[in-house]
mmCIF file of C-alpha atoms and ligand atoms in Angstrom:
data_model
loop_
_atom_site.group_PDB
_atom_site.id
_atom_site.type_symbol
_atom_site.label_atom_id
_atom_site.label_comp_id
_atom_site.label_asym_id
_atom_site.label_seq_id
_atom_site.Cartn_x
_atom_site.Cartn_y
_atom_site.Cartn_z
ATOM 1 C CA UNK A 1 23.812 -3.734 0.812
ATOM 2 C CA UNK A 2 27.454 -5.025 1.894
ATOM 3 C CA UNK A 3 29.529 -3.343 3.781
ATOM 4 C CA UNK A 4 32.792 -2.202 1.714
ATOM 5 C CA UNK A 5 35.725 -0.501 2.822
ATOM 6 C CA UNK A 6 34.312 2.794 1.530
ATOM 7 C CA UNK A 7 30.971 2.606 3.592
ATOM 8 C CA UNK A 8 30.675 2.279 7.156
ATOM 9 C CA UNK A 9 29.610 -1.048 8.835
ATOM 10 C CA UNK A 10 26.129 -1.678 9.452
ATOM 11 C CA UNK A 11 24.183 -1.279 12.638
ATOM 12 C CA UNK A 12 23.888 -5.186 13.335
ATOM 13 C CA UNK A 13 20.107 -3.615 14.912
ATOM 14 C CA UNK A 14 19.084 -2.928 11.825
ATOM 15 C CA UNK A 15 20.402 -5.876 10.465
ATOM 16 C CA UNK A 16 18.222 -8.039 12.787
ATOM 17 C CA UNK A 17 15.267 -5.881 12.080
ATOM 18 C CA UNK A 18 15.809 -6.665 8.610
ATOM 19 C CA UNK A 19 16.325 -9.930 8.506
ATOM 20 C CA UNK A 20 13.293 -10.015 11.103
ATOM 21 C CA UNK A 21 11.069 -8.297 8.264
ATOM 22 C CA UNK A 22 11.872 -10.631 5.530
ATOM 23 C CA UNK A 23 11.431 -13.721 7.777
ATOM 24 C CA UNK A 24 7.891 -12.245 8.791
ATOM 25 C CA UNK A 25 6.801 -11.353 4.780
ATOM 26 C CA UNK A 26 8.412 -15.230 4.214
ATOM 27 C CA UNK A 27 6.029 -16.529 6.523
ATOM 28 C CA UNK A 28 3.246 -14.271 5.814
ATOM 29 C CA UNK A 29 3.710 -16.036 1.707
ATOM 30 C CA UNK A 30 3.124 -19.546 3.007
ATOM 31 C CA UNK A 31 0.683 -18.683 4.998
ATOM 32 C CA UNK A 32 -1.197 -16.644 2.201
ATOM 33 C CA UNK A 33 -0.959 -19.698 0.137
ATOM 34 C CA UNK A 34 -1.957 -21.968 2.624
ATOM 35 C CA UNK A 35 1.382 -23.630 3.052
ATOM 36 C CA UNK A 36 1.885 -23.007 6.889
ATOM 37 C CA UNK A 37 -0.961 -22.483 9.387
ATOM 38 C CA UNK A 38 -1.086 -18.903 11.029
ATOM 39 C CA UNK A 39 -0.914 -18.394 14.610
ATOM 40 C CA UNK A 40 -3.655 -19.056 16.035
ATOM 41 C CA UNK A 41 -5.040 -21.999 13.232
ATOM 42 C CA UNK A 42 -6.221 -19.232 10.763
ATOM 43 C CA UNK A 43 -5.871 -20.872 7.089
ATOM 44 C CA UNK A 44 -5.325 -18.332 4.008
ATOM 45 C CA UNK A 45 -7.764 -15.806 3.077
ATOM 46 C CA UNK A 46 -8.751 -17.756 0.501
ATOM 47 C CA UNK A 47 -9.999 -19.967 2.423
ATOM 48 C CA UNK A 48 -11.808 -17.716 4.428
ATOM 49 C CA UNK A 49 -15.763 -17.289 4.034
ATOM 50 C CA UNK A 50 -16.471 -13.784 2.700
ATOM 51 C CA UNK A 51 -16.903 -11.404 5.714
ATOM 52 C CA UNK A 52 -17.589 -13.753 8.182
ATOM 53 C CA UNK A 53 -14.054 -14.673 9.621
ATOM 54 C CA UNK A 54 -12.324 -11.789 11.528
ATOM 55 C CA UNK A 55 -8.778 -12.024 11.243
ATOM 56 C CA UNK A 56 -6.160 -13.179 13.848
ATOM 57 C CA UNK A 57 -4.138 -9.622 14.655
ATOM 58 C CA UNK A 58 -1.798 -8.905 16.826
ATOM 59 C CA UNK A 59 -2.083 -5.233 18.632
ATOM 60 C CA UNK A 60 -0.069 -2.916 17.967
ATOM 61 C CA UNK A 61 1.452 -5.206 15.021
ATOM 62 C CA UNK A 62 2.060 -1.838 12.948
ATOM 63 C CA UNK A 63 3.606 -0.510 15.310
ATOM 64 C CA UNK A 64 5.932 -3.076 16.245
ATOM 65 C CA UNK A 65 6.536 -2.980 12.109
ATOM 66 C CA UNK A 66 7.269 0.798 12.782
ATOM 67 C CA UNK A 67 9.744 0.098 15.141
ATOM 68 C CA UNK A 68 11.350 -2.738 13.323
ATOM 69 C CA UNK A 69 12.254 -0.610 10.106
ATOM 70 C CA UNK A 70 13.857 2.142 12.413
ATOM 71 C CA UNK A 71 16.186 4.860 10.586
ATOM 72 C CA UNK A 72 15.830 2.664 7.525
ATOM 73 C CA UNK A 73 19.040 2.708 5.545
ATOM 74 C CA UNK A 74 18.358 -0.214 2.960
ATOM 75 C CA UNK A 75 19.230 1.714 0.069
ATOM 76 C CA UNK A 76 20.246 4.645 -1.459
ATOM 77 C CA UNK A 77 16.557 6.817 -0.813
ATOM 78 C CA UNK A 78 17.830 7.615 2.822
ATOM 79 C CA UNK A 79 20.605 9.909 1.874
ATOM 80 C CA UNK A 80 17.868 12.430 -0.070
ATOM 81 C CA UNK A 81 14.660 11.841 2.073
ATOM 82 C CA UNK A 82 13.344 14.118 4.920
ATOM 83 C CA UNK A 83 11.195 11.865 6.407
ATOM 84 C CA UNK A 84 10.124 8.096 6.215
ATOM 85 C CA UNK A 85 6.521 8.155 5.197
ATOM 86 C CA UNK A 86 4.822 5.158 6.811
ATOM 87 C CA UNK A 87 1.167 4.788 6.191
ATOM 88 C CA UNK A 88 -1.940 6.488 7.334
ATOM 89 C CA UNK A 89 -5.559 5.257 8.297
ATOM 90 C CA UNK A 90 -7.157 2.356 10.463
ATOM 91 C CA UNK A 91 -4.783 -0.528 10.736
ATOM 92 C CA UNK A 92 -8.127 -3.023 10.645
ATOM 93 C CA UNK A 93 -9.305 -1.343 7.546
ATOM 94 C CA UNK A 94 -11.040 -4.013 4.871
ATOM 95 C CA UNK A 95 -9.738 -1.411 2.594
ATOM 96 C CA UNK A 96 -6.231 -0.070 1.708
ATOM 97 C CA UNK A 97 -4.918 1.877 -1.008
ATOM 98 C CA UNK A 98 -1.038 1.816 -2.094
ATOM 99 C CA UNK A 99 0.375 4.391 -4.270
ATOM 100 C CA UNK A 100 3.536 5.116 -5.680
ATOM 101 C CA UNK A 101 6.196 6.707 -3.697
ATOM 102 C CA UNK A 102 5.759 10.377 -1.632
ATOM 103 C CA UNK A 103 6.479 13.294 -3.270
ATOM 104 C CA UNK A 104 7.312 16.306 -2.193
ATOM 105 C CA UNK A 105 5.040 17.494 -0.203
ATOM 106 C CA UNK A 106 4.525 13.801 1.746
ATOM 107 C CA UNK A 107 7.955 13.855 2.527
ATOM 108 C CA UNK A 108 7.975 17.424 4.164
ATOM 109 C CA UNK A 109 5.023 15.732 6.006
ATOM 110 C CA UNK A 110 6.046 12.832 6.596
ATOM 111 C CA UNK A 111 2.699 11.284 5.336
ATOM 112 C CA UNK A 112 1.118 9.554 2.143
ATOM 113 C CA UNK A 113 -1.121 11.569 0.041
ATOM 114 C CA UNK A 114 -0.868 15.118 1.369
ATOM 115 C CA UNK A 115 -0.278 16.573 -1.902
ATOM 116 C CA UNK A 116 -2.443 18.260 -4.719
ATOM 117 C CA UNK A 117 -2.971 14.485 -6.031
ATOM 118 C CA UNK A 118 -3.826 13.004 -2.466
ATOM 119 C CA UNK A 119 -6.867 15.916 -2.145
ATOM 120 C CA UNK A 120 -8.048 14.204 -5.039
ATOM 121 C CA UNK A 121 -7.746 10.786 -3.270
ATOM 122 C CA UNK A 122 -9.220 12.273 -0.369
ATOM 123 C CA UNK A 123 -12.601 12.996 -2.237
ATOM 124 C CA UNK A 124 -12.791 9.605 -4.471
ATOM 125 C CA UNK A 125 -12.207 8.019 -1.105
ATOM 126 C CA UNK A 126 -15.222 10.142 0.565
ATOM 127 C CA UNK A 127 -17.578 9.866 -2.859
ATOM 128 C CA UNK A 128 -17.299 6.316 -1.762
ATOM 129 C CA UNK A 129 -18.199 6.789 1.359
ATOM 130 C CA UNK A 130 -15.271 6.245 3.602
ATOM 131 C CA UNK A 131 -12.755 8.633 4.906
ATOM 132 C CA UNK A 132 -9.003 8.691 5.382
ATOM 133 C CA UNK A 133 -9.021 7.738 8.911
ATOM 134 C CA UNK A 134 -11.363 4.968 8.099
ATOM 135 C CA UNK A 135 -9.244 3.196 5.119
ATOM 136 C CA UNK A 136 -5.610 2.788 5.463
ATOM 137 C CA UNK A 137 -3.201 4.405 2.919
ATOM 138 C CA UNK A 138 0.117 3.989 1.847
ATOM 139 C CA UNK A 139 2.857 3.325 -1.020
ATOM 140 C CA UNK A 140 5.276 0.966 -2.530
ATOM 141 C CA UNK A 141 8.286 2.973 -1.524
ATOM 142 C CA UNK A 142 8.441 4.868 1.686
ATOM 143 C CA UNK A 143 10.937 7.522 0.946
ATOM 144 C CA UNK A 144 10.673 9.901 -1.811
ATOM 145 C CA UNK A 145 13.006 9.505 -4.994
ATOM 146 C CA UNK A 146 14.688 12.455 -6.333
ATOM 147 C CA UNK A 147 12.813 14.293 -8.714
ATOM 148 C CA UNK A 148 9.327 11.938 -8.266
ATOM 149 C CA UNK A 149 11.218 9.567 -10.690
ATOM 150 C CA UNK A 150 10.142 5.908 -10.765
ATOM 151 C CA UNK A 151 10.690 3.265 -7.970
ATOM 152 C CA UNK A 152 13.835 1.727 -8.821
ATOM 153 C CA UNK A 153 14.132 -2.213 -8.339
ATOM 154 C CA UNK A 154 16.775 -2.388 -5.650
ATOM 155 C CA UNK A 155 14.792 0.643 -3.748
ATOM 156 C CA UNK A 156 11.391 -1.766 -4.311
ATOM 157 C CA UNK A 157 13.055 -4.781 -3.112
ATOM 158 C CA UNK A 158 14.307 -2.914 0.653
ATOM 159 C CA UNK A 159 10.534 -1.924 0.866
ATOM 160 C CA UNK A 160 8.307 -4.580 -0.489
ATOM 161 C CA UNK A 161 9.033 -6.906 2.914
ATOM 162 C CA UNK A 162 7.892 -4.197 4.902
ATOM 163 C CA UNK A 163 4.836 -3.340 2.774
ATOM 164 C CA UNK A 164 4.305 -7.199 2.706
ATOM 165 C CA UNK A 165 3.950 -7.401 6.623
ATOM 166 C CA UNK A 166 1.866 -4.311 6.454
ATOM 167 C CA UNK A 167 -0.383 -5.840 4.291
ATOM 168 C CA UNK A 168 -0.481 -8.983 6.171
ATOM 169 C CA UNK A 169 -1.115 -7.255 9.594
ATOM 170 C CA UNK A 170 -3.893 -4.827 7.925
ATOM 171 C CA UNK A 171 -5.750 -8.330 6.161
ATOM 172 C CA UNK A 172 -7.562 -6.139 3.639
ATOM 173 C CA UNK A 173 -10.557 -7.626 1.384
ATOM 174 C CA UNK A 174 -9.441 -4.957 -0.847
ATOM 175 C CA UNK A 175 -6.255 -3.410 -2.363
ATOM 176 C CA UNK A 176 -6.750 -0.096 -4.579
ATOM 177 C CA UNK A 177 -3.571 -0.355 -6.448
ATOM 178 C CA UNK A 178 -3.016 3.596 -7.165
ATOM 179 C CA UNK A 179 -1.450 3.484 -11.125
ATOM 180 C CA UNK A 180 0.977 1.188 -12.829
ATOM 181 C CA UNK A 181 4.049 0.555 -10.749
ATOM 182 C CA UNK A 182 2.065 -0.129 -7.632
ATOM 183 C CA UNK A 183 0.051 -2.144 -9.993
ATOM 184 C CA UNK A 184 3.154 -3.828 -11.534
ATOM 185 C CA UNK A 185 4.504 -4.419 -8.164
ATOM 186 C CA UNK A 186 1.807 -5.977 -6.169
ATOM 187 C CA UNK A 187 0.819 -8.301 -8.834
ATOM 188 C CA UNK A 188 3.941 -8.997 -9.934
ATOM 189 C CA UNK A 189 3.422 -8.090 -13.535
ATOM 190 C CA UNK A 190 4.921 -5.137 -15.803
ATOM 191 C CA UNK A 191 1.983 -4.995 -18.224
ATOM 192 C CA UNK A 192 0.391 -1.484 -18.819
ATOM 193 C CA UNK A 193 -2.574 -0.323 -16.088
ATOM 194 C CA UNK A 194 -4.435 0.381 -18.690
ATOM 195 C CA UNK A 195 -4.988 -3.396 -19.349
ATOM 196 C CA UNK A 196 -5.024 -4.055 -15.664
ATOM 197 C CA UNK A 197 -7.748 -1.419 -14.302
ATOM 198 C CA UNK A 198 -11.412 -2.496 -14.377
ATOM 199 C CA UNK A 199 -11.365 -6.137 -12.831
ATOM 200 C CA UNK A 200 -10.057 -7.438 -9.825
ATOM 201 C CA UNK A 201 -6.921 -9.724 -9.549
ATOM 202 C CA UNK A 202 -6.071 -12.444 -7.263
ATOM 203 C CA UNK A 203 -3.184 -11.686 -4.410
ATOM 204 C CA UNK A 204 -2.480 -14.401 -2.238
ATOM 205 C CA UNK A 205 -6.493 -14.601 -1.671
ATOM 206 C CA UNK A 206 -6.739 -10.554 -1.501
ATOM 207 C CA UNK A 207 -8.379 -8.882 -4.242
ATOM 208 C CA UNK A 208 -6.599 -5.783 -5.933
ATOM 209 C CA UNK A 209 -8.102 -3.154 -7.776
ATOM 210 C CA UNK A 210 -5.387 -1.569 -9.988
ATOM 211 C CA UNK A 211 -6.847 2.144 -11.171
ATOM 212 C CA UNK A 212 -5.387 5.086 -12.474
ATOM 213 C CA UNK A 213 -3.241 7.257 -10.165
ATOM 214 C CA UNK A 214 -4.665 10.759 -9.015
ATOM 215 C CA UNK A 215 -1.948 12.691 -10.040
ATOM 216 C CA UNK A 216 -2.511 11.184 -13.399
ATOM 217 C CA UNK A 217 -6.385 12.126 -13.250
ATOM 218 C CA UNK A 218 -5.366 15.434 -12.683
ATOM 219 C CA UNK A 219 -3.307 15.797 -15.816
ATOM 220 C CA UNK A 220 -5.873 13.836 -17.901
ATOM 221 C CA UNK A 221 -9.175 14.462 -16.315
ATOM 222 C CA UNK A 222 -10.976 12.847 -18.691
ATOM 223 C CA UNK A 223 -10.064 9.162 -17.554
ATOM 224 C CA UNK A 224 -11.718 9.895 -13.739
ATOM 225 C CA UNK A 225 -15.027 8.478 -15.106
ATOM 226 C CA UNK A 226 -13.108 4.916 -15.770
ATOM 227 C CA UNK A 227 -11.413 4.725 -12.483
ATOM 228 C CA UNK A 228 -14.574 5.883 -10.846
ATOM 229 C CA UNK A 229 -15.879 2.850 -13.070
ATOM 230 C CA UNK A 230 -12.879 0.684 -10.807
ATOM 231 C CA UNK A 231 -14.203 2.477 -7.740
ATOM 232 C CA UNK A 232 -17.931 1.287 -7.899
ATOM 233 C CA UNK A 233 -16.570 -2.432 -8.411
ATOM 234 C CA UNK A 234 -14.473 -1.579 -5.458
ATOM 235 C CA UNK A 235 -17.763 -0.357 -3.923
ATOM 236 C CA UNK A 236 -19.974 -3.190 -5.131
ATOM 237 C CA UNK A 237 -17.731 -5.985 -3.813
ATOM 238 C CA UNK A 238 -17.455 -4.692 -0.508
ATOM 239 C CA UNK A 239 -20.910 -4.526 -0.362
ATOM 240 C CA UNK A 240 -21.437 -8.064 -1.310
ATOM 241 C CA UNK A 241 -18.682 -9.208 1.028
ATOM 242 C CA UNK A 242 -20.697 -7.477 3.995
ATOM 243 C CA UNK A 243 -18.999 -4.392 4.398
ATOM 244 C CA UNK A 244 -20.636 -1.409 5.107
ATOM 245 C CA UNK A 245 -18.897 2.163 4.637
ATOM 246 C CA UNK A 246 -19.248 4.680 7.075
ATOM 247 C CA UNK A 247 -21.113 6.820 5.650
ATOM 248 C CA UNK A 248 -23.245 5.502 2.290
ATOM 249 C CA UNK A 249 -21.518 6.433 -0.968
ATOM 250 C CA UNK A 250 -23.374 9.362 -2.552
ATOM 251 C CA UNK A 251 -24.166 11.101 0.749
ATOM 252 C CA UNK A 252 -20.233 12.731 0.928
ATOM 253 C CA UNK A 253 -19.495 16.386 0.526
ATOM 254 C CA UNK A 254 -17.351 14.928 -2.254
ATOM 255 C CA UNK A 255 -19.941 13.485 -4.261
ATOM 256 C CA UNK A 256 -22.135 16.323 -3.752
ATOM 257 C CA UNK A 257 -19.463 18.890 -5.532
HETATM 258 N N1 URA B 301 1.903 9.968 -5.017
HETATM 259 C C1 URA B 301 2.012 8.736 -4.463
HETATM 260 O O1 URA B 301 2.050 7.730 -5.169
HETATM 261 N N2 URA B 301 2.063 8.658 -3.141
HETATM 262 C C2 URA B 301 1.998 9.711 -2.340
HETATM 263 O O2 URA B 301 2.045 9.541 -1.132
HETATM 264 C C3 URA B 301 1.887 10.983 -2.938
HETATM 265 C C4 URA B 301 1.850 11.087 -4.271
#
């Protein structure tokens, strides 16, 4: 956003950290499609053999991310938002689910998934036998809109260079995209999830898994069968890429009741 005479100036920090952001995502595109080597020589992931190259991280990368986004005030969300929600799980996780936006109850949290619908995310998680603190979670937007209404563009636009480097820093074999505007906005598409959900699409080398939301599932219960459907492709591909869950799918209190 400009500055005009009705708002005040910008921070110029914030500024930098923004500009900083959208250099990194830039970057993080070429080197996703192979257009620009990564530090350290690593080619895109598509490139990559299945599970046997680890990627180049830097420590404390999300962190640094953290730090770079500050009091964010890239559009309109900060003036009715409590709290920034970040993300939530193991920053080297091969899997990551995005969701919408918080709601209520994440933003009186300040974390993803807190709510009714992330309990439910919590046990499909566990039923496939990995945990919270094991996967990493987190949304398209990271402030709440007012009234849980949709993403806006502009609001998607301030947060998709930060999600971008999130991804990027995480390196997931995996995305769970969690219902149709994370869907729409990660592949870059605006068709319906219902013609998205049960296959796997290409991002820059990462495959995404678009499924129904939870707090969907919990207003139409009968459609948890397809997107456990999603999950066991989900499951099935990690296990031919090498990757083992913590704890085997089927032996969770979750899948148990
Ligand atoms: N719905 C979402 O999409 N994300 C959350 O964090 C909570 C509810």
């Amino acid at each position: 956003m400009d500055s005009t005479p009705d708002t005040p100036p910008r921070d110029p920090r914030d500024e930098l950290a923004e500009l900083t952001a959208q250099l990194r995502a830039r970057l993080a595109r070429y080197v996703a499609c192979g257009a620009w080597a990564a530090p350290g020589g690593a080619t895109s992931r598509a490139e990559a053999e299945p599970a046997a190259q680890a990627p180049v991280r830097e420590p404390n990368r999300l962190a640094q991310l953290r730090t770079e986004l500050g009091e964010c005030t890239r559009c309109k969300l900060h003036s009715t938002r409590r709290s920034i929600v970040w993300g939530v799980g193991d920053e080297n996780a091969p899997l990551v689910f995005v969701g919408e936006a918080p709601g209520e109850q994440e933003d009186r949290r300040g974390e993803p998934f807190v709510g009714p619908a992330g309990e439910l995310l919590d046990k499909m998680i566990e039923a496939m036998g990995w945990t919270r603190d094991s996967v990493y979670i987190t949304n398209i937007l990271m402030c709440r809109p007012p009234n849980n209404r949709n993403p806006q563009p502009d609001e998607v636009e301030q947060c998709l260079p930060f999600l971008n480097a999130k991804l990027q820093t995480i390196a997931p074999r995996i995305i769970v995209a969690l219902g149709r505007p994370s869907a729409n906005t990660l592949l870059g598409t605006d068709a319906p999830i219902s013609t998205l959900r049960g296959r796997f699409h290409d991002r820059h080398g990462v495959q995404v898994m678009p499924t129904f939301h939870p707090a969907y599932l919990l207003r139409e219960p009968d459609k948890k069968r397809d997107t456990w459907n999603d999950l066991k492709l989900v499951m099935a591909e990690l296990d031919r890429l090498g990757i083992k869950p913590p704890s085997p799918a089927g032996d969770s209190a979750a899948s148990r009741g």
